[in-house]
Amino acid sequence: MSLPPSARFRLTDDLSICRILNGMWQVSGAHGAIEPGPAVDEMFAYHDAGFTTWDLADHYGPAEDFIGNFRRLFAARHGVERLAEIQAFTKWVPHPGRMTRRLVEEAVEVSLRRMGVERLDLLQFHWWDNSDENYLEALDHLADLRDEGKIRHLALTNFDTERLRIIAEHGVLIVSNQVQYSLVDRRPEARMAAFGGARGTTLLAYGTLLGGLLSEKYLGRPEPARAELTTASLQKYKRMIDTWGGWALFQQLLAVLKQIADKHQVSIANVGVRYILERPSVAGVIVGARLGVTEHIADNARVFGFALDNADHATIEPVLAKSRDLMTVIGDCGDEYR
Ligand SMILES: NC(=O)c1ccc[n+]([C@@H]2O[C@H](COP(=O)([O-])OP(=O)(O)OC[C@H]3O[C@@H](n4cnc5c(N)ncnc54)[C@H](OP(=O)(O)O)[C@@H]3O)[C@@H](O)[C@H]2O)c1
């Protein structure tokens, strides 16, 4: 199996990514136990199928070490020259407070060491507290480390549009912002996408499959009790559905997505991912991978074999129109963390 050229996106002049990124929060331990050996072995199956881009973080349990192990095995199997085929995007999620050069550099060094790379392809920076402006100091140091060659490109995660504006005016070049973006959570459309579009800051979407709730598995199912929500993702996005409009409305959404999926001979998950990939400013969708436990590689490859048409949008929109406006209820992207 190989993916068509449309599966690739040029994030920057020197960085091409797969538009479906493999999400590694699922190996953190919050989504069930993961066996390191089989997990790293399965990373080859993703790569060989064309899913060459990984999203991870310093705090996703062993994720950075898995990248390190994968790269070592990959180099032994295919030669070091082919390591350039792998893109691994980590995050740095510090506690707020003063951001000295030493503290920032040490954090970057830890990721470099764990991942076994000389330069981080993309470092996505997260900040918990908008009232603490030290994030600008952290970004200045990160920009210096980028200019010194330790980071290829700087990115953000869960920043709101107002902070993106402040950072742009401060003069730090940011290539992407990773935010929750799905048929249920369309807040990036309110302000962020237009802002990013004007400045070349793309969006990497997560939560698009709502931890797996956006699939045939939950179509026609009664509302799951908390005990049935066995991963951190399922719990997180079930709460999002409750805020958005509740389980009955979500079932209406699944029902129309199923009609569209059948028409294109794809899955509900494919329609959900495709919908977000076709939105302005979206570079890619991150789909969580419970490595060595479950995999949807062949199904997710189908996302690149069809497109949504006007009739599909006309079918979906009336259901979405019945939901609450999450910009009003929660606030802009990332406000759910603050
Ligand atoms: N920046 C942030 O704050 C942040 C927050 C959350 C996530 N993320 C990133 O986004 C990634 C995705 O995590 P998420 O929590 O948003 O989960 P998600 O991608 O919405 O859901 C992942 C789950 O969806 C199911 N799935 C995948 N493909 C499917 C298909 N074709 N058909 C049916 N089900 C399918 C699988 O469930 P089963 O395993 O049960 O089959 C998988 O574990 C994370 O790993 C992380 O990299 C970032």
Tab-separated table of N, CA and C in Angstrom, residues 223-303:
chain	number	residue	atom	x	y	z
A	223	GLU	N	-26.068	6.154	25.029
A	223	GLU	CA	-24.998	6.992	25.591
A	223	GLU	C	-24.085	6.151	26.483
A	224	PRO	N	-22.775	6.146	26.217
A	224	PRO	CA	-21.881	5.309	27.032
A	224	PRO	C	-21.768	5.837	28.459
A	225	ALA	N	-21.761	4.909	29.407
A	225	ALA	CA	-21.527	5.297	30.808
A	225	ALA	C	-20.035	5.572	30.952
A	226	ARG	N	-19.681	6.301	32.005
A	226	ARG	CA	-18.273	6.684	32.190
A	226	ARG	C	-17.356	5.467	32.218
A	227	ALA	N	-17.822	4.375	32.832
A	227	ALA	CA	-16.972	3.181	32.957
A	227	ALA	C	-16.635	2.573	31.586
A	228	GLU	N	-17.483	2.861	30.576
A	228	GLU	CA	-17.213	2.316	29.230
A	228	GLU	C	-16.188	3.147	28.474
A	229	LEU	N	-15.923	4.336	28.971
A	229	LEU	CA	-14.991	5.228	28.274
A	229	LEU	C	-13.592	4.922	28.809
A	230	THR	N	-12.927	3.967	28.171
A	230	THR	CA	-11.732	3.346	28.756
A	230	THR	C	-10.421	4.043	28.400
A	231	THR	N	-10.464	5.100	27.614
A	231	THR	CA	-9.220	5.845	27.342
A	231	THR	C	-9.424	7.322	27.712
A	232	ALA	N	-8.300	7.993	27.948
A	232	ALA	CA	-8.364	9.423	28.277
A	232	ALA	C	-9.013	10.211	27.144
A	233	SER	N	-8.789	9.762	25.893
A	233	SER	CA	-9.390	10.465	24.749
A	233	SER	C	-10.913	10.335	24.772
A	234	LEU	N	-11.396	9.115	24.979
A	234	LEU	CA	-12.851	8.913	24.982
A	234	LEU	C	-13.498	9.787	26.055
A	235	GLN	N	-12.865	9.872	27.220
A	235	GLN	CA	-13.442	10.690	28.298
A	235	GLN	C	-13.420	12.173	27.928
A	236	LYS	N	-12.292	12.592	27.372
A	236	LYS	CA	-12.131	14.020	27.009
A	236	LYS	C	-13.188	14.438	25.983
A	237	TYR	N	-13.339	13.620	24.934
A	237	TYR	CA	-14.213	14.052	23.833
A	237	TYR	C	-15.685	13.761	24.102
A	238	LYS	N	-15.972	12.820	25.019
A	238	LYS	CA	-17.373	12.645	25.434
A	238	LYS	C	-17.827	13.924	26.156
A	239	ARG	N	-16.942	14.496	26.962
A	239	ARG	CA	-17.272	15.759	27.644
A	239	ARG	C	-17.488	16.862	26.607
A	240	MET	N	-16.703	16.846	25.551
A	240	MET	CA	-16.836	17.854	24.497
A	240	MET	C	-18.197	17.698	23.802
A	241	ILE	N	-18.590	16.457	23.534
A	241	ILE	CA	-19.897	16.197	22.909
A	241	ILE	C	-21.014	16.700	23.831
A	242	ASP	N	-20.886	16.464	25.129
A	242	ASP	CA	-21.913	16.918	26.080
A	242	ASP	C	-22.056	18.440	26.015
A	243	THR	N	-20.923	19.129	25.941
A	243	THR	CA	-20.944	20.596	25.894
A	243	THR	C	-21.497	21.078	24.550
A	244	TRP	N	-21.188	20.352	23.513
A	244	TRP	CA	-21.552	20.744	22.132
A	244	TRP	C	-23.052	20.602	21.861
A	245	GLY	N	-23.676	19.578	22.442
A	245	GLY	CA	-25.093	19.383	22.116
A	245	GLY	C	-25.667	18.067	22.621
A	246	GLY	N	-24.830	17.216	23.150
A	246	GLY	CA	-25.328	15.992	23.779
A	246	GLY	C	-25.350	14.788	22.850
A	247	TRP	N	-25.601	13.627	23.457
A	247	TRP	CA	-25.495	12.347	22.764
A	247	TRP	C	-26.552	12.179	21.663
A	248	ALA	N	-27.768	12.694	21.898
A	248	ALA	CA	-28.831	12.520	20.890
A	248	ALA	C	-28.458	13.273	19.611
A	249	LEU	N	-27.948	14.482	19.753
A	249	LEU	CA	-27.539	15.247	18.569
A	249	LEU	C	-26.334	14.582	17.907
A	250	PHE	N	-25.446	14.033	18.728
A	250	PHE	CA	-24.276	13.347	18.175
A	250	PHE	C	-24.714	12.140	17.343
A	251	GLN	N	-25.763	11.466	17.789
A	251	GLN	CA	-26.272	10.333	17.002
A	251	GLN	C	-26.836	10.815	15.660
A	252	GLN	N	-27.460	11.987	15.662
A	252	GLN	CA	-27.929	12.544	14.373
A	252	GLN	C	-26.740	12.804	13.454
A	253	LEU	N	-25.667	13.311	14.039
A	253	LEU	CA	-24.474	13.580	13.231
A	253	LEU	C	-23.907	12.275	12.673
A	254	LEU	N	-23.760	11.260	13.534
A	254	LEU	CA	-23.229	9.976	13.055
A	254	LEU	C	-24.110	9.413	11.936
A	255	ALA	N	-25.428	9.580	12.065
A	255	ALA	CA	-26.346	9.016	11.062
A	255	ALA	C	-26.129	9.685	9.695
A	256	VAL	N	-25.971	11.003	9.665
A	256	VAL	CA	-25.757	11.645	8.361
A	256	VAL	C	-24.350	11.338	7.818
A	257	LEU	N	-23.398	11.215	8.724
A	257	LEU	CA	-22.045	10.864	8.263
A	257	LEU	C	-22.027	9.465	7.667
A	258	LYS	N	-22.855	8.578	8.236
A	258	LYS	CA	-22.917	7.211	7.711
A	258	LYS	C	-23.487	7.212	6.282
A	259	GLN	N	-24.528	8.038	6.055
A	259	GLN	CA	-25.081	8.158	4.680
A	259	GLN	C	-24.000	8.587	3.697
A	260	ILE	N	-23.239	9.595	4.116
A	260	ILE	CA	-22.188	10.136	3.236
A	260	ILE	C	-21.086	9.106	3.039
A	261	ALA	N	-20.736	8.426	4.126
A	261	ALA	CA	-19.691	7.394	4.048
A	261	ALA	C	-20.114	6.287	3.082
A	262	ASP	N	-21.360	5.863	3.174
A	262	ASP	CA	-21.834	4.783	2.288
A	262	ASP	C	-21.785	5.241	0.829
A	263	LYS	N	-22.185	6.495	0.610
A	263	LYS	CA	-22.168	7.030	-0.762
A	263	LYS	C	-20.767	6.967	-1.366
A	264	HIS	N	-19.753	7.285	-0.571
A	264	HIS	CA	-18.374	7.293	-1.084
A	264	HIS	C	-17.655	5.964	-0.850
A	265	GLN	N	-18.358	5.022	-0.223
A	265	GLN	CA	-17.776	3.707	0.115
A	265	GLN	C	-16.529	3.848	0.980
A	266	VAL	N	-16.696	4.671	2.011
A	266	VAL	CA	-15.625	4.866	2.989
A	266	VAL	C	-16.243	4.722	4.387
A	267	SER	N	-15.480	5.066	5.414
A	267	SER	CA	-15.996	4.933	6.781
A	267	SER	C	-16.400	6.300	7.345
A	268	ILE	N	-17.134	6.269	8.449
A	268	ILE	CA	-17.498	7.518	9.136
A	268	ILE	C	-16.226	8.277	9.528
A	269	ALA	N	-15.233	7.538	10.026
A	269	ALA	CA	-13.962	8.189	10.418
A	269	ALA	C	-13.332	8.895	9.216
A	270	ASN	N	-13.393	8.258	8.052
A	270	ASN	CA	-12.832	8.869	6.831
A	270	ASN	C	-13.528	10.198	6.535
A	271	VAL	N	-14.846	10.226	6.674
A	271	VAL	CA	-15.592	11.463	6.383
A	271	VAL	C	-15.193	12.549	7.392
A	272	GLY	N	-15.061	12.151	8.664
A	272	GLY	CA	-14.690	13.114	9.709
A	272	GLY	C	-13.317	13.719	9.465
A	273	VAL	N	-12.373	12.896	9.042
A	273	VAL	CA	-11.009	13.395	8.795
A	273	VAL	C	-10.987	14.254	7.524
A	274	ARG	N	-11.662	13.760	6.507
A	274	ARG	CA	-11.694	14.477	5.218
A	274	ARG	C	-12.288	15.877	5.389
A	275	TYR	N	-13.376	15.968	6.176
A	275	TYR	CA	-14.044	17.244	6.408
A	275	TYR	C	-13.034	18.277	6.946
A	276	ILE	N	-12.221	17.869	7.913
A	276	ILE	CA	-11.261	18.808	8.509
A	276	ILE	C	-10.093	19.085	7.550
A	277	LEU	N	-9.628	18.042	6.851
A	277	LEU	CA	-8.511	18.268	5.906
A	277	LEU	C	-8.873	19.263	4.819
A	278	GLU	N	-10.173	19.342	4.488
A	278	GLU	CA	-10.591	20.247	3.414
A	278	GLU	C	-10.833	21.674	3.910
A	279	ARG	N	-10.703	21.929	5.223
A	279	ARG	CA	-10.940	23.280	5.739
A	279	ARG	C	-9.719	24.178	5.490
A	280	PRO	N	-9.961	25.493	5.371
A	280	PRO	CA	-8.842	26.416	5.131
A	280	PRO	C	-7.788	26.350	6.241
A	281	SER	N	-6.547	26.493	5.841
A	281	SER	CA	-5.385	26.569	6.742
A	281	SER	C	-4.995	25.241	7.390
A	282	VAL	N	-5.750	24.167	7.135
A	282	VAL	CA	-5.411	22.886	7.783
A	282	VAL	C	-4.324	22.172	6.975
A	283	ALA	N	-3.197	21.921	7.641
A	283	ALA	CA	-2.102	21.182	6.997
A	283	ALA	C	-2.288	19.688	7.190
A	284	GLY	N	-2.735	19.297	8.371
A	284	GLY	CA	-2.854	17.871	8.645
A	284	GLY	C	-3.787	17.586	9.804
A	285	VAL	N	-4.187	16.333	9.888
A	285	VAL	CA	-5.025	15.850	10.991
A	285	VAL	C	-4.217	14.774	11.724
A	286	ILE	N	-4.157	14.895	13.037
A	286	ILE	CA	-3.428	13.902	13.840
A	286	ILE	C	-4.429	12.843	14.301
A	287	VAL	N	-4.144	11.609	13.972
A	287	VAL	CA	-5.037	10.510	14.382
A	287	VAL	C	-4.265	9.633	15.366
A	288	GLY	N	-4.817	9.479	16.547
A	288	GLY	CA	-4.147	8.726	17.604
A	288	GLY	C	-3.956	7.262	17.227
A	289	ALA	N	-2.782	6.729	17.604
A	289	ALA	CA	-2.449	5.339	17.268
A	289	ALA	C	-2.084	4.574	18.536
A	290	ARG	N	-2.944	3.619	18.907
A	290	ARG	CA	-2.621	2.775	20.071
A	290	ARG	C	-1.701	1.652	19.587
A	291	LEU	N	-0.426	1.991	19.500
A	291	LEU	CA	0.555	1.117	18.842
A	291	LEU	C	0.606	-0.270	19.474
A	292	GLY	N	0.446	-1.273	18.640
A	292	GLY	CA	0.501	-2.649	19.111
A	292	GLY	C	-0.803	-3.132	19.735
A	293	VAL	N	-1.818	-2.245	19.803
A	293	VAL	CA	-3.104	-2.635	20.401
A	293	VAL	C	-4.194	-2.654	19.331
A	294	THR	N	-4.372	-1.520	18.644
A	294	THR	CA	-5.351	-1.426	17.557
A	294	THR	C	-4.678	-0.696	16.406
A	295	GLU	N	-5.145	-0.909	15.196
A	295	GLU	CA	-4.636	-0.090	14.089
A	295	GLU	C	-5.715	0.047	13.013
A	296	HIS	N	-5.704	1.190	12.343
A	296	HIS	CA	-6.696	1.509	11.309
A	296	HIS	C	-5.965	2.024	10.069
A	297	ILE	N	-4.802	1.461	9.795
A	297	ILE	CA	-3.942	1.994	8.728
A	297	ILE	C	-4.656	1.950	7.368
A	298	ALA	N	-5.177	0.791	6.998
A	298	ALA	CA	-5.796	0.669	5.667
A	298	ALA	C	-7.026	1.568	5.568
A	299	ASP	N	-7.817	1.618	6.637
A	299	ASP	CA	-9.008	2.463	6.586
A	299	ASP	C	-8.616	3.939	6.462
A	300	ASN	N	-7.657	4.387	7.262
A	300	ASN	CA	-7.295	5.811	7.207
A	300	ASN	C	-6.669	6.203	5.865
A	301	ALA	N	-6.067	5.246	5.180
A	301	ALA	CA	-5.504	5.543	3.846
A	301	ALA	C	-6.617	5.949	2.867
A	302	ARG	N	-7.834	5.484	3.111
A	302	ARG	CA	-8.946	5.795	2.185
A	302	ARG	C	-9.322	7.270	2.192
A	303	VAL	N	-8.896	8.005	3.209
A	303	VAL	CA	-9.185	9.451	3.279
A	303	VAL	C	-8.680	10.155	2.019
